[in-house]
């Protein structure tokens, strides 16, 4: 990892397609996510500390902890970055100059090919497993601690909650509609280890997914999804989420017709890196919280 954690936070964009997409969720999950892109400001907010010398000590300790490869922070960040990179790079440059004006999706249709349903379902499941494994890496737990993750998930807030909200909304409800859990479950039930190993997202992150082989890793993915589907169902119900409501909120910065929801899902895949963005913030906050007690 070539950059320090403070550099990674300070380089997060304040306003791009990713932040616009995440802000579109604020209507349904109000007041949770603040896009902090300054490491010193993050230290002040997490610790409540105002003494400059103490802020410096906490920051230095956080940097040291992140750089210590015996800890899991770098692995967690790599997972967040990698799971987004498989579909992000295609559109990032082309869309960079579009922030601040409403994007006409029609102009991008010739570059967009909606994922088939199987690929989309696998993508969601792998992102979920990345969240499970990254949580374990950050907290020093064995990588297969699904039960610990599920307990913590009930307490998720701020950028962690908006990240999981993005998973449910952008990768679940928008491409599949209200029965996305059943569709993903069906895909996983009919998936072979060989098919999984041929998936590009899986092949990128497979080295950190528990399981001795693709079949074992598929079982871990299946177990993770089964353990979290109840939370997802509750999240949708508690926030009264529907595909139509989400598309209406996204209309504030994307122009598309009502029959283009499958392209909207592909557009969001192509043009956002919300796992990396919010994951960087989660890791930095975890480091700061730990460093505060160690200085």
PDB file of C-alpha atoms in Angstrom:
ATOM      1  CA  UNK A   1       0.000   0.000   0.000  1.00  0.00           C
ATOM      2  CA  UNK A   2       1.833   3.071  -1.221  1.00  0.00           C
ATOM      3  CA  UNK A   3      -0.259   5.844   0.362  1.00  0.00           C
ATOM      4  CA  UNK A   4      -0.777   6.750   4.001  1.00  0.00           C
ATOM      5  CA  UNK A   5      -4.305   6.586   5.389  1.00  0.00           C
ATOM      6  CA  UNK A   6      -4.462  10.382   5.764  1.00  0.00           C
ATOM      7  CA  UNK A   7      -3.637  10.765   2.066  1.00  0.00           C
ATOM      8  CA  UNK A   8      -6.351   8.287   1.094  1.00  0.00           C
ATOM      9  CA  UNK A   9      -8.955  10.205   3.109  1.00  0.00           C
ATOM     10  CA  UNK A  10      -7.799  13.632   1.939  1.00  0.00           C
ATOM     11  CA  UNK A  11      -7.973  12.514  -1.701  1.00  0.00           C
ATOM     12  CA  UNK A  12     -11.582  11.303  -1.504  1.00  0.00           C
ATOM     13  CA  UNK A  13     -13.765  13.371  -3.837  1.00  0.00           C
ATOM     14  CA  UNK A  14     -16.189  15.834  -2.301  1.00  0.00           C
ATOM     15  CA  UNK A  15     -18.513  15.776  -5.283  1.00  0.00           C
ATOM     16  CA  UNK A  16     -18.703  13.155  -8.023  1.00  0.00           C
ATOM     17  CA  UNK A  17     -21.104  10.532  -9.340  1.00  0.00           C
ATOM     18  CA  UNK A  18     -20.458   8.298  -6.329  1.00  0.00           C
ATOM     19  CA  UNK A  19     -21.286  11.014  -3.808  1.00  0.00           C
ATOM     20  CA  UNK A  20     -24.376  12.063  -5.768  1.00  0.00           C
ATOM     21  CA  UNK A  21     -25.619   8.475  -5.800  1.00  0.00           C
ATOM     22  CA  UNK A  22     -25.020   8.077  -2.059  1.00  0.00           C
ATOM     23  CA  UNK A  23     -26.707  11.409  -1.333  1.00  0.00           C
ATOM     24  CA  UNK A  24     -29.750  10.174  -3.247  1.00  0.00           C
ATOM     25  CA  UNK A  25     -30.183   7.648  -0.420  1.00  0.00           C
ATOM     26  CA  UNK A  26     -30.354  10.380   2.219  1.00  0.00           C
ATOM     27  CA  UNK A  27     -34.060  10.747   1.501  1.00  0.00           C
ATOM     28  CA  UNK A  28     -34.579   7.210   2.818  1.00  0.00           C
ATOM     29  CA  UNK A  29     -31.758   6.998   5.383  1.00  0.00           C
ATOM     30  CA  UNK A  30     -31.650  10.627   6.557  1.00  0.00           C
ATOM     31  CA  UNK A  31     -28.783  12.160   8.455  1.00  0.00           C
ATOM     32  CA  UNK A  32     -26.526   9.103   8.434  1.00  0.00           C
ATOM     33  CA  UNK A  33     -23.749   9.911   6.002  1.00  0.00           C
ATOM     34  CA  UNK A  34     -21.479  12.931   6.042  1.00  0.00           C
ATOM     35  CA  UNK A  35     -18.859  12.908   3.322  1.00  0.00           C
ATOM     36  CA  UNK A  36     -15.748  13.661   5.389  1.00  0.00           C
ATOM     37  CA  UNK A  37     -12.746  14.067   3.101  1.00  0.00           C
ATOM     38  CA  UNK A  38     -10.252  15.597   5.559  1.00  0.00           C
ATOM     39  CA  UNK A  39      -8.327  13.343   7.924  1.00  0.00           C
ATOM     40  CA  UNK A  40      -7.774  15.976  10.622  1.00  0.00           C
ATOM     41  CA  UNK A  41     -11.456  16.870  10.588  1.00  0.00           C
ATOM     42  CA  UNK A  42     -12.266  13.174  10.918  1.00  0.00           C
ATOM     43  CA  UNK A  43     -10.009  12.888  13.987  1.00  0.00           C
ATOM     44  CA  UNK A  44     -11.778  15.859  15.586  1.00  0.00           C
ATOM     45  CA  UNK A  45     -15.193  14.390  14.866  1.00  0.00           C
ATOM     46  CA  UNK A  46     -14.416  10.844  16.014  1.00  0.00           C
ATOM     47  CA  UNK A  47     -12.505  11.787  19.178  1.00  0.00           C
ATOM     48  CA  UNK A  48     -13.978  15.169  20.139  1.00  0.00           C
ATOM     49  CA  UNK A  49     -10.362  16.266  20.597  1.00  0.00           C
ATOM     50  CA  UNK A  50      -9.315  19.885  19.967  1.00  0.00           C
ATOM     51  CA  UNK A  51      -5.744  19.857  21.275  1.00  0.00           C
ATOM     52  CA  UNK A  52      -3.468  20.095  18.229  1.00  0.00           C
ATOM     53  CA  UNK A  53      -0.673  18.063  19.806  1.00  0.00           C
ATOM     54  CA  UNK A  54      -3.039  15.227  20.727  1.00  0.00           C
ATOM     55  CA  UNK A  55      -4.639  15.303  17.263  1.00  0.00           C
ATOM     56  CA  UNK A  56      -1.149  14.910  15.770  1.00  0.00           C
ATOM     57  CA  UNK A  57      -0.339  11.973  18.069  1.00  0.00           C
ATOM     58  CA  UNK A  58      -3.608  10.225  17.234  1.00  0.00           C
ATOM     59  CA  UNK A  59      -3.024  10.788  13.536  1.00  0.00           C
ATOM     60  CA  UNK A  60       0.537   9.467  13.719  1.00  0.00           C
ATOM     61  CA  UNK A  61      -0.602   6.363  15.602  1.00  0.00           C
ATOM     62  CA  UNK A  62      -3.396   5.743  13.085  1.00  0.00           C
ATOM     63  CA  UNK A  63      -0.874   5.978  10.228  1.00  0.00           C
ATOM     64  CA  UNK A  64       1.437   3.529  12.028  1.00  0.00           C
ATOM     65  CA  UNK A  65      -1.379   1.039  12.619  1.00  0.00           C
ATOM     66  CA  UNK A  66      -2.479   1.202   8.992  1.00  0.00           C
ATOM     67  CA  UNK A  67       1.080   0.601   7.795  1.00  0.00           C
ATOM     68  CA  UNK A  68       1.507  -2.440  10.082  1.00  0.00           C
ATOM     69  CA  UNK A  69       0.906  -5.354   7.730  1.00  0.00           C
ATOM     70  CA  UNK A  70       0.247  -7.729  10.611  1.00  0.00           C
ATOM     71  CA  UNK A  71      -3.037  -5.837  11.050  1.00  0.00           C
ATOM     72  CA  UNK A  72      -5.902  -6.292   8.587  1.00  0.00           C
ATOM     73  CA  UNK A  73      -6.504  -2.689   7.575  1.00  0.00           C
ATOM     74  CA  UNK A  74      -4.629  -2.813   4.280  1.00  0.00           C
ATOM     75  CA  UNK A  75      -6.340  -6.059   3.298  1.00  0.00           C
ATOM     76  CA  UNK A  76      -9.734  -4.509   4.045  1.00  0.00           C
ATOM     77  CA  UNK A  77      -8.986  -1.457   1.911  1.00  0.00           C
ATOM     78  CA  UNK A  78      -7.689  -3.662  -0.905  1.00  0.00           C
ATOM     79  CA  UNK A  79     -10.964  -5.603  -0.850  1.00  0.00           C
ATOM     80  CA  UNK A  80     -13.074  -2.446  -0.986  1.00  0.00           C
ATOM     81  CA  UNK A  81     -10.968  -1.012  -3.806  1.00  0.00           C
ATOM     82  CA  UNK A  82     -10.808  -4.212  -5.831  1.00  0.00           C
ATOM     83  CA  UNK A  83     -14.500  -5.108  -5.749  1.00  0.00           C
ATOM     84  CA  UNK A  84     -15.282  -1.678  -7.180  1.00  0.00           C
ATOM     85  CA  UNK A  85     -12.493  -1.582  -9.762  1.00  0.00           C
ATOM     86  CA  UNK A  86     -13.926  -4.456 -11.785  1.00  0.00           C
ATOM     87  CA  UNK A  87     -16.668  -2.204 -13.135  1.00  0.00           C
ATOM     88  CA  UNK A  88     -15.639   1.337 -12.171  1.00  0.00           C
ATOM     89  CA  UNK A  89     -12.752   2.196 -14.485  1.00  0.00           C
ATOM     90  CA  UNK A  90     -14.795   2.010 -17.688  1.00  0.00           C
ATOM     91  CA  UNK A  91     -16.812   5.145 -17.075  1.00  0.00           C
ATOM     92  CA  UNK A  92     -14.908   7.159 -14.509  1.00  0.00           C
ATOM     93  CA  UNK A  93     -12.936   9.297 -16.921  1.00  0.00           C
ATOM     94  CA  UNK A  94     -15.818   9.862 -19.309  1.00  0.00           C
ATOM     95  CA  UNK A  95     -18.091  11.013 -16.489  1.00  0.00           C
ATOM     96  CA  UNK A  96     -15.592  13.162 -14.606  1.00  0.00           C
ATOM     97  CA  UNK A  97     -16.649  16.342 -16.366  1.00  0.00           C
ATOM     98  CA  UNK A  98     -20.373  15.678 -15.947  1.00  0.00           C
ATOM     99  CA  UNK A  99     -20.638  16.430 -12.224  1.00  0.00           C
ATOM    100  CA  UNK A 100     -22.899  19.362 -11.562  1.00  0.00           C
ATOM    101  CA  UNK A 101     -25.120  18.853 -14.562  1.00  0.00           C
ATOM    102  CA  UNK A 102     -27.847  16.320 -15.056  1.00  0.00           C
ATOM    103  CA  UNK A 103     -26.482  13.314 -16.908  1.00  0.00           C
ATOM    104  CA  UNK A 104     -28.527  12.123 -19.870  1.00  0.00           C
ATOM    105  CA  UNK A 105     -28.324   8.373 -19.666  1.00  0.00           C
ATOM    106  CA  UNK A 106     -29.384   8.077 -23.277  1.00  0.00           C
ATOM    107  CA  UNK A 107     -25.971   9.306 -24.378  1.00  0.00           C
ATOM    108  CA  UNK A 108     -24.291   6.417 -22.587  1.00  0.00           C
ATOM    109  CA  UNK A 109     -26.547   3.593 -23.764  1.00  0.00           C
ATOM    110  CA  UNK A 110     -24.270   2.704 -26.632  1.00  0.00           C
ATOM    111  CA  UNK A 111     -21.492   2.067 -24.098  1.00  0.00           C
ATOM    112  CA  UNK A 112     -23.634   0.255 -21.554  1.00  0.00           C
ATOM    113  CA  UNK A 113     -24.505  -3.398 -21.623  1.00  0.00           C
ATOM    114  CA  UNK A 114     -26.653  -4.391 -18.648  1.00  0.00           C
ATOM    115  CA  UNK A 115     -25.261  -7.358 -16.746  1.00  0.00           C
ATOM    116  CA  UNK A 116     -27.246 -10.511 -17.204  1.00  0.00           C
ATOM    117  CA  UNK A 117     -29.181 -11.409 -14.079  1.00  0.00           C
ATOM    118  CA  UNK A 118     -26.776 -14.153 -13.025  1.00  0.00           C
ATOM    119  CA  UNK A 119     -23.746 -11.858 -13.206  1.00  0.00           C
ATOM    120  CA  UNK A 120     -25.629  -9.110 -11.341  1.00  0.00           C
ATOM    121  CA  UNK A 121     -26.671 -11.544  -8.603  1.00  0.00           C
ATOM    122  CA  UNK A 122     -23.129 -12.860  -8.175  1.00  0.00           C
ATOM    123  CA  UNK A 123     -21.839  -9.274  -8.045  1.00  0.00           C
ATOM    124  CA  UNK A 124     -24.118  -8.434  -5.114  1.00  0.00           C
ATOM    125  CA  UNK A 125     -23.209 -11.631  -3.264  1.00  0.00           C
ATOM    126  CA  UNK A 126     -19.481 -11.001  -3.692  1.00  0.00           C
ATOM    127  CA  UNK A 127     -19.800  -7.398  -2.489  1.00  0.00           C
ATOM    128  CA  UNK A 128     -21.603  -8.685   0.579  1.00  0.00           C
ATOM    129  CA  UNK A 129     -18.837 -11.209   1.274  1.00  0.00           C
ATOM    130  CA  UNK A 130     -16.232  -8.472   0.814  1.00  0.00           C
ATOM    131  CA  UNK A 131     -18.049  -6.515   3.525  1.00  0.00           C
ATOM    132  CA  UNK A 132     -18.022  -9.571   5.816  1.00  0.00           C
ATOM    133  CA  UNK A 133     -14.322 -10.290   5.272  1.00  0.00           C
ATOM    134  CA  UNK A 134     -13.298  -6.602   5.477  1.00  0.00           C
ATOM    135  CA  UNK A 135     -15.180  -6.303   8.784  1.00  0.00           C
ATOM    136  CA  UNK A 136     -13.266  -9.303  10.111  1.00  0.00           C
ATOM    137  CA  UNK A 137      -9.936  -7.912   8.878  1.00  0.00           C
ATOM    138  CA  UNK A 138     -10.547  -4.513  10.494  1.00  0.00           C
ATOM    139  CA  UNK A 139     -11.588  -6.054  13.800  1.00  0.00           C
ATOM    140  CA  UNK A 140      -8.919  -8.746  13.971  1.00  0.00           C
ATOM    141  CA  UNK A 141     -11.407 -11.612  13.681  1.00  0.00           C
ATOM    142  CA  UNK A 142     -11.109 -14.885  11.760  1.00  0.00           C
ATOM    143  CA  UNK A 143     -12.255 -14.297   8.185  1.00  0.00           C
ATOM    144  CA  UNK A 144     -15.215 -16.634   8.487  1.00  0.00           C
ATOM    145  CA  UNK A 145     -16.799 -14.956  11.542  1.00  0.00           C
ATOM    146  CA  UNK A 146     -20.207 -14.514   9.916  1.00  0.00           C
ATOM    147  CA  UNK A 147     -22.064 -14.513  13.249  1.00  0.00           C
ATOM    148  CA  UNK A 148     -19.902 -11.671  14.604  1.00  0.00           C
ATOM    149  CA  UNK A 149     -20.558  -9.680  11.451  1.00  0.00           C
ATOM    150  CA  UNK A 150     -24.327 -10.175  11.650  1.00  0.00           C
ATOM    151  CA  UNK A 151     -24.333  -8.958  15.267  1.00  0.00           C
ATOM    152  CA  UNK A 152     -22.343  -5.865  14.301  1.00  0.00           C
ATOM    153  CA  UNK A 153     -24.519  -5.224  11.246  1.00  0.00           C
ATOM    154  CA  UNK A 154     -27.442  -4.444  13.517  1.00  0.00           C
ATOM    155  CA  UNK A 155     -25.358  -1.561  14.928  1.00  0.00           C
ATOM    156  CA  UNK A 156     -24.123  -0.216  11.583  1.00  0.00           C
ATOM    157  CA  UNK A 157     -24.404   3.540  11.167  1.00  0.00           C
ATOM    158  CA  UNK A 158     -22.939   6.464   9.218  1.00  0.00           C
ATOM    159  CA  UNK A 159     -20.790   5.474   6.218  1.00  0.00           C
ATOM    160  CA  UNK A 160     -21.038   1.755   7.009  1.00  0.00           C
ATOM    161  CA  UNK A 161     -24.839   1.876   6.940  1.00  0.00           C
ATOM    162  CA  UNK A 162     -24.926   3.924   3.728  1.00  0.00           C
ATOM    163  CA  UNK A 163     -22.544   1.381   2.138  1.00  0.00           C
ATOM    164  CA  UNK A 164     -24.859  -1.503   2.979  1.00  0.00           C
ATOM    165  CA  UNK A 165     -27.799   0.655   1.920  1.00  0.00           C
ATOM    166  CA  UNK A 166     -26.097   1.153  -1.432  1.00  0.00           C
ATOM    167  CA  UNK A 167     -25.650  -2.605  -1.763  1.00  0.00           C
ATOM    168  CA  UNK A 168     -29.354  -3.217  -1.147  1.00  0.00           C
ATOM    169  CA  UNK A 169     -30.527  -0.343  -3.349  1.00  0.00           C
ATOM    170  CA  UNK A 170     -28.053  -0.065  -6.225  1.00  0.00           C
ATOM    171  CA  UNK A 171     -27.180  -3.763  -6.568  1.00  0.00           C
ATOM    172  CA  UNK A 172     -30.447  -5.301  -5.350  1.00  0.00           C
ATOM    173  CA  UNK A 173     -33.640  -3.297  -5.726  1.00  0.00           C
ATOM    174  CA  UNK A 174     -32.818  -1.333  -8.877  1.00  0.00           C
ATOM    175  CA  UNK A 175     -31.726  -4.253 -11.091  1.00  0.00           C
ATOM    176  CA  UNK A 176     -34.051  -6.922  -9.624  1.00  0.00           C
ATOM    177  CA  UNK A 177     -36.975  -5.165  -7.962  1.00  0.00           C
ATOM    178  CA  UNK A 178     -38.623  -6.142  -4.701  1.00  0.00           C
ATOM    179  CA  UNK A 179     -37.903  -9.870  -4.958  1.00  0.00           C
ATOM    180  CA  UNK A 180     -34.129  -9.412  -5.317  1.00  0.00           C
ATOM    181  CA  UNK A 181     -33.403 -11.645  -2.307  1.00  0.00           C
ATOM    182  CA  UNK A 182     -35.270 -14.589  -3.854  1.00  0.00           C
ATOM    183  CA  UNK A 183     -33.555 -14.070  -7.199  1.00  0.00           C
ATOM    184  CA  UNK A 184     -30.076 -13.938  -5.697  1.00  0.00           C
ATOM    185  CA  UNK A 185     -30.781 -16.968  -3.527  1.00  0.00           C
ATOM    186  CA  UNK A 186     -31.956 -18.872  -6.591  1.00  0.00           C
ATOM    187  CA  UNK A 187     -28.801 -17.926  -8.489  1.00  0.00           C
ATOM    188  CA  UNK A 188     -26.537 -19.064  -5.646  1.00  0.00           C
ATOM    189  CA  UNK A 189     -28.469 -22.317  -5.255  1.00  0.00           C
ATOM    190  CA  UNK A 190     -27.893 -23.142  -8.925  1.00  0.00           C
ATOM    191  CA  UNK A 191     -24.298 -21.928  -9.150  1.00  0.00           C
ATOM    192  CA  UNK A 192     -21.333 -24.274  -9.427  1.00  0.00           C
ATOM    193  CA  UNK A 193     -17.863 -23.690  -8.067  1.00  0.00           C
ATOM    194  CA  UNK A 194     -16.543 -23.679 -11.629  1.00  0.00           C
ATOM    195  CA  UNK A 195     -19.001 -20.964 -12.696  1.00  0.00           C
ATOM    196  CA  UNK A 196     -18.013 -18.901  -9.666  1.00  0.00           C
ATOM    197  CA  UNK A 197     -14.308 -19.228 -10.446  1.00  0.00           C
ATOM    198  CA  UNK A 198     -14.987 -17.859 -13.944  1.00  0.00           C
ATOM    199  CA  UNK A 199     -16.593 -14.701 -12.538  1.00  0.00           C
ATOM    200  CA  UNK A 200     -14.249 -11.708 -12.874  1.00  0.00           C
ATOM    201  CA  UNK A 201     -15.277 -10.069  -9.588  1.00  0.00           C
ATOM    202  CA  UNK A 202     -14.720 -13.300  -7.681  1.00  0.00           C
ATOM    203  CA  UNK A 203     -11.368 -14.002  -9.311  1.00  0.00           C
ATOM    204  CA  UNK A 204     -10.119 -10.564  -8.247  1.00  0.00           C
ATOM    205  CA  UNK A 205     -10.848 -11.018  -4.533  1.00  0.00           C
ATOM    206  CA  UNK A 206     -10.866 -14.813  -4.137  1.00  0.00           C
ATOM    207  CA  UNK A 207      -7.519 -14.993  -2.330  1.00  0.00           C
ATOM    208  CA  UNK A 208      -9.087 -13.444   0.787  1.00  0.00           C
ATOM    209  CA  UNK A 209     -12.442 -15.261   0.701  1.00  0.00           C
ATOM    210  CA  UNK A 210     -12.571 -18.175   3.179  1.00  0.00           C
ATOM    211  CA  UNK A 211     -12.757 -21.658   1.690  1.00  0.00           C
ATOM    212  CA  UNK A 212     -10.162 -24.118   0.456  1.00  0.00           C
ATOM    213  CA  UNK A 213     -11.441 -24.125  -3.126  1.00  0.00           C
ATOM    214  CA  UNK A 214     -14.157 -22.487  -5.264  1.00  0.00           C
ATOM    215  CA  UNK A 215     -16.769 -24.945  -3.982  1.00  0.00           C
ATOM    216  CA  UNK A 216     -15.905 -24.136  -0.372  1.00  0.00           C
ATOM    217  CA  UNK A 217     -15.840 -20.424  -1.126  1.00  0.00           C
ATOM    218  CA  UNK A 218     -19.232 -20.676  -2.814  1.00  0.00           C
ATOM    219  CA  UNK A 219     -20.563 -22.253   0.383  1.00  0.00           C
ATOM    220  CA  UNK A 220     -19.160 -19.353   2.395  1.00  0.00           C
ATOM    221  CA  UNK A 221     -20.837 -16.876   0.027  1.00  0.00           C
ATOM    222  CA  UNK A 222     -24.091 -18.784   0.356  1.00  0.00           C
ATOM    223  CA  UNK A 223     -23.825 -18.883   4.158  1.00  0.00           C
ATOM    224  CA  UNK A 224     -23.064 -15.165   4.310  1.00  0.00           C
ATOM    225  CA  UNK A 225     -26.038 -14.241   2.162  1.00  0.00           C
ATOM    226  CA  UNK A 226     -28.366 -16.524   4.122  1.00  0.00           C
ATOM    227  CA  UNK A 227     -27.214 -14.934   7.381  1.00  0.00           C
ATOM    228  CA  UNK A 228     -27.783 -11.373   6.128  1.00  0.00           C
ATOM    229  CA  UNK A 229     -30.979 -11.740   4.081  1.00  0.00           C
ATOM    230  CA  UNK A 230     -33.139 -11.140   7.150  1.00  0.00           C
ATOM    231  CA  UNK A 231     -31.369  -7.844   7.783  1.00  0.00           C
ATOM    232  CA  UNK A 232     -31.825  -6.870   4.127  1.00  0.00           C
ATOM    233  CA  UNK A 233     -35.552  -7.663   4.244  1.00  0.00           C
ATOM    234  CA  UNK A 234     -35.896  -5.575   7.389  1.00  0.00           C
ATOM    235  CA  UNK A 235     -33.871  -2.719   5.901  1.00  0.00           C
ATOM    236  CA  UNK A 236     -36.150  -2.521   2.857  1.00  0.00           C
ATOM    237  CA  UNK A 237     -39.280  -2.651   5.011  1.00  0.00           C
ATOM    238  CA  UNK A 238     -38.074  -0.212   7.688  1.00  0.00           C
ATOM    239  CA  UNK A 239     -37.146   2.421   5.124  1.00  0.00           C
ATOM    240  CA  UNK A 240     -40.142   1.764   2.841  1.00  0.00           C
ATOM    241  CA  UNK A 241     -37.836   1.215  -0.112  1.00  0.00           C
ATOM    242  CA  UNK A 242     -39.058   0.405  -3.609  1.00  0.00           C
ATOM    243  CA  UNK A 243     -37.432   0.491  -7.012  1.00  0.00           C
ATOM    244  CA  UNK A 244     -39.763   3.321  -8.114  1.00  0.00           C
ATOM    245  CA  UNK A 245     -38.838   5.490  -5.115  1.00  0.00           C
ATOM    246  CA  UNK A 246     -35.135   4.944  -5.701  1.00  0.00           C
ATOM    247  CA  UNK A 247     -35.383   5.735  -9.394  1.00  0.00           C
ATOM    248  CA  UNK A 248     -37.336   8.896  -8.565  1.00  0.00           C
ATOM    249  CA  UNK A 249     -34.558  10.032  -6.227  1.00  0.00           C
ATOM    250  CA  UNK A 250     -31.874   9.236  -8.811  1.00  0.00           C
ATOM    251  CA  UNK A 251     -33.797  11.328 -11.353  1.00  0.00           C
ATOM    252  CA  UNK A 252     -32.389  14.392  -9.589  1.00  0.00           C
ATOM    253  CA  UNK A 253     -29.061  13.876 -11.331  1.00  0.00           C
ATOM    254  CA  UNK A 254     -29.663  11.247 -14.040  1.00  0.00           C
ATOM    255  CA  UNK A 255     -32.148  11.537 -16.885  1.00  0.00           C
ATOM    256  CA  UNK A 256     -33.640   8.240 -18.017  1.00  0.00           C
ATOM    257  CA  UNK A 257     -36.959   6.823 -19.053  1.00  0.00           C
ATOM    258  CA  UNK A 258     -38.941   4.538 -16.770  1.00  0.00           C
ATOM    259  CA  UNK A 259     -38.118   1.430 -18.805  1.00  0.00           C
ATOM    260  CA  UNK A 260     -34.358   1.917 -18.493  1.00  0.00           C
ATOM    261  CA  UNK A 261     -33.885   0.701 -14.908  1.00  0.00           C
ATOM    262  CA  UNK A 262     -31.620  -2.114 -16.082  1.00  0.00           C
ATOM    263  CA  UNK A 263     -29.372   0.494 -17.702  1.00  0.00           C
ATOM    264  CA  UNK A 264     -29.464   2.605 -14.534  1.00  0.00           C
ATOM    265  CA  UNK A 265     -28.050  -0.379 -12.630  1.00  0.00           C
ATOM    266  CA  UNK A 266     -25.285  -0.775 -15.221  1.00  0.00           C
ATOM    267  CA  UNK A 267     -24.609   2.978 -15.147  1.00  0.00           C
ATOM    268  CA  UNK A 268     -24.200   2.933 -11.357  1.00  0.00           C
ATOM    269  CA  UNK A 269     -21.895  -0.093 -11.580  1.00  0.00           C
ATOM    270  CA  UNK A 270     -19.811   1.656 -14.215  1.00  0.00           C
ATOM    271  CA  UNK A 271     -19.613   5.111 -12.713  1.00  0.00           C
ATOM    272  CA  UNK A 272     -19.482   4.695  -8.922  1.00  0.00           C
ATOM    273  CA  UNK A 273     -17.048   3.260  -6.376  1.00  0.00           C
ATOM    274  CA  UNK A 274     -19.201   3.579  -3.282  1.00  0.00           C
ATOM    275  CA  UNK A 275     -17.637   0.549  -1.577  1.00  0.00           C
ATOM    276  CA  UNK A 276     -14.140   2.025  -1.841  1.00  0.00           C
ATOM    277  CA  UNK A 277     -15.253   5.556  -0.921  1.00  0.00           C
ATOM    278  CA  UNK A 278     -17.204   4.672   2.213  1.00  0.00           C
ATOM    279  CA  UNK A 279     -14.866   1.775   3.017  1.00  0.00           C
ATOM    280  CA  UNK A 280     -11.909   4.168   3.179  1.00  0.00           C
ATOM    281  CA  UNK A 281     -13.912   6.317   5.603  1.00  0.00           C
ATOM    282  CA  UNK A 282     -14.854   3.305   7.748  1.00  0.00           C
ATOM    283  CA  UNK A 283     -11.249   2.089   7.957  1.00  0.00           C
ATOM    284  CA  UNK A 284      -9.953   5.561   8.818  1.00  0.00           C
ATOM    285  CA  UNK A 285     -12.539   5.977  11.594  1.00  0.00           C
ATOM    286  CA  UNK A 286     -11.683   2.560  12.999  1.00  0.00           C
ATOM    287  CA  UNK A 287      -7.985   3.425  13.007  1.00  0.00           C
ATOM    288  CA  UNK A 288      -8.639   6.773  14.698  1.00  0.00           C
ATOM    289  CA  UNK A 289     -10.846   5.184  17.374  1.00  0.00           C
ATOM    290  CA  UNK A 290      -8.167   2.600  18.151  1.00  0.00           C
ATOM    291  CA  UNK A 291      -5.326   5.130  18.043  1.00  0.00           C
ATOM    292  CA  UNK A 292      -7.152   7.390  20.510  1.00  0.00           C
ATOM    293  CA  UNK A 293      -6.909   4.660  23.165  1.00  0.00           C
ATOM    294  CA  UNK A 294      -3.307   3.778  22.364  1.00  0.00           C
ATOM    295  CA  UNK A 295      -1.641   7.193  22.646  1.00  0.00           C
TER     296      UNK A 295
END
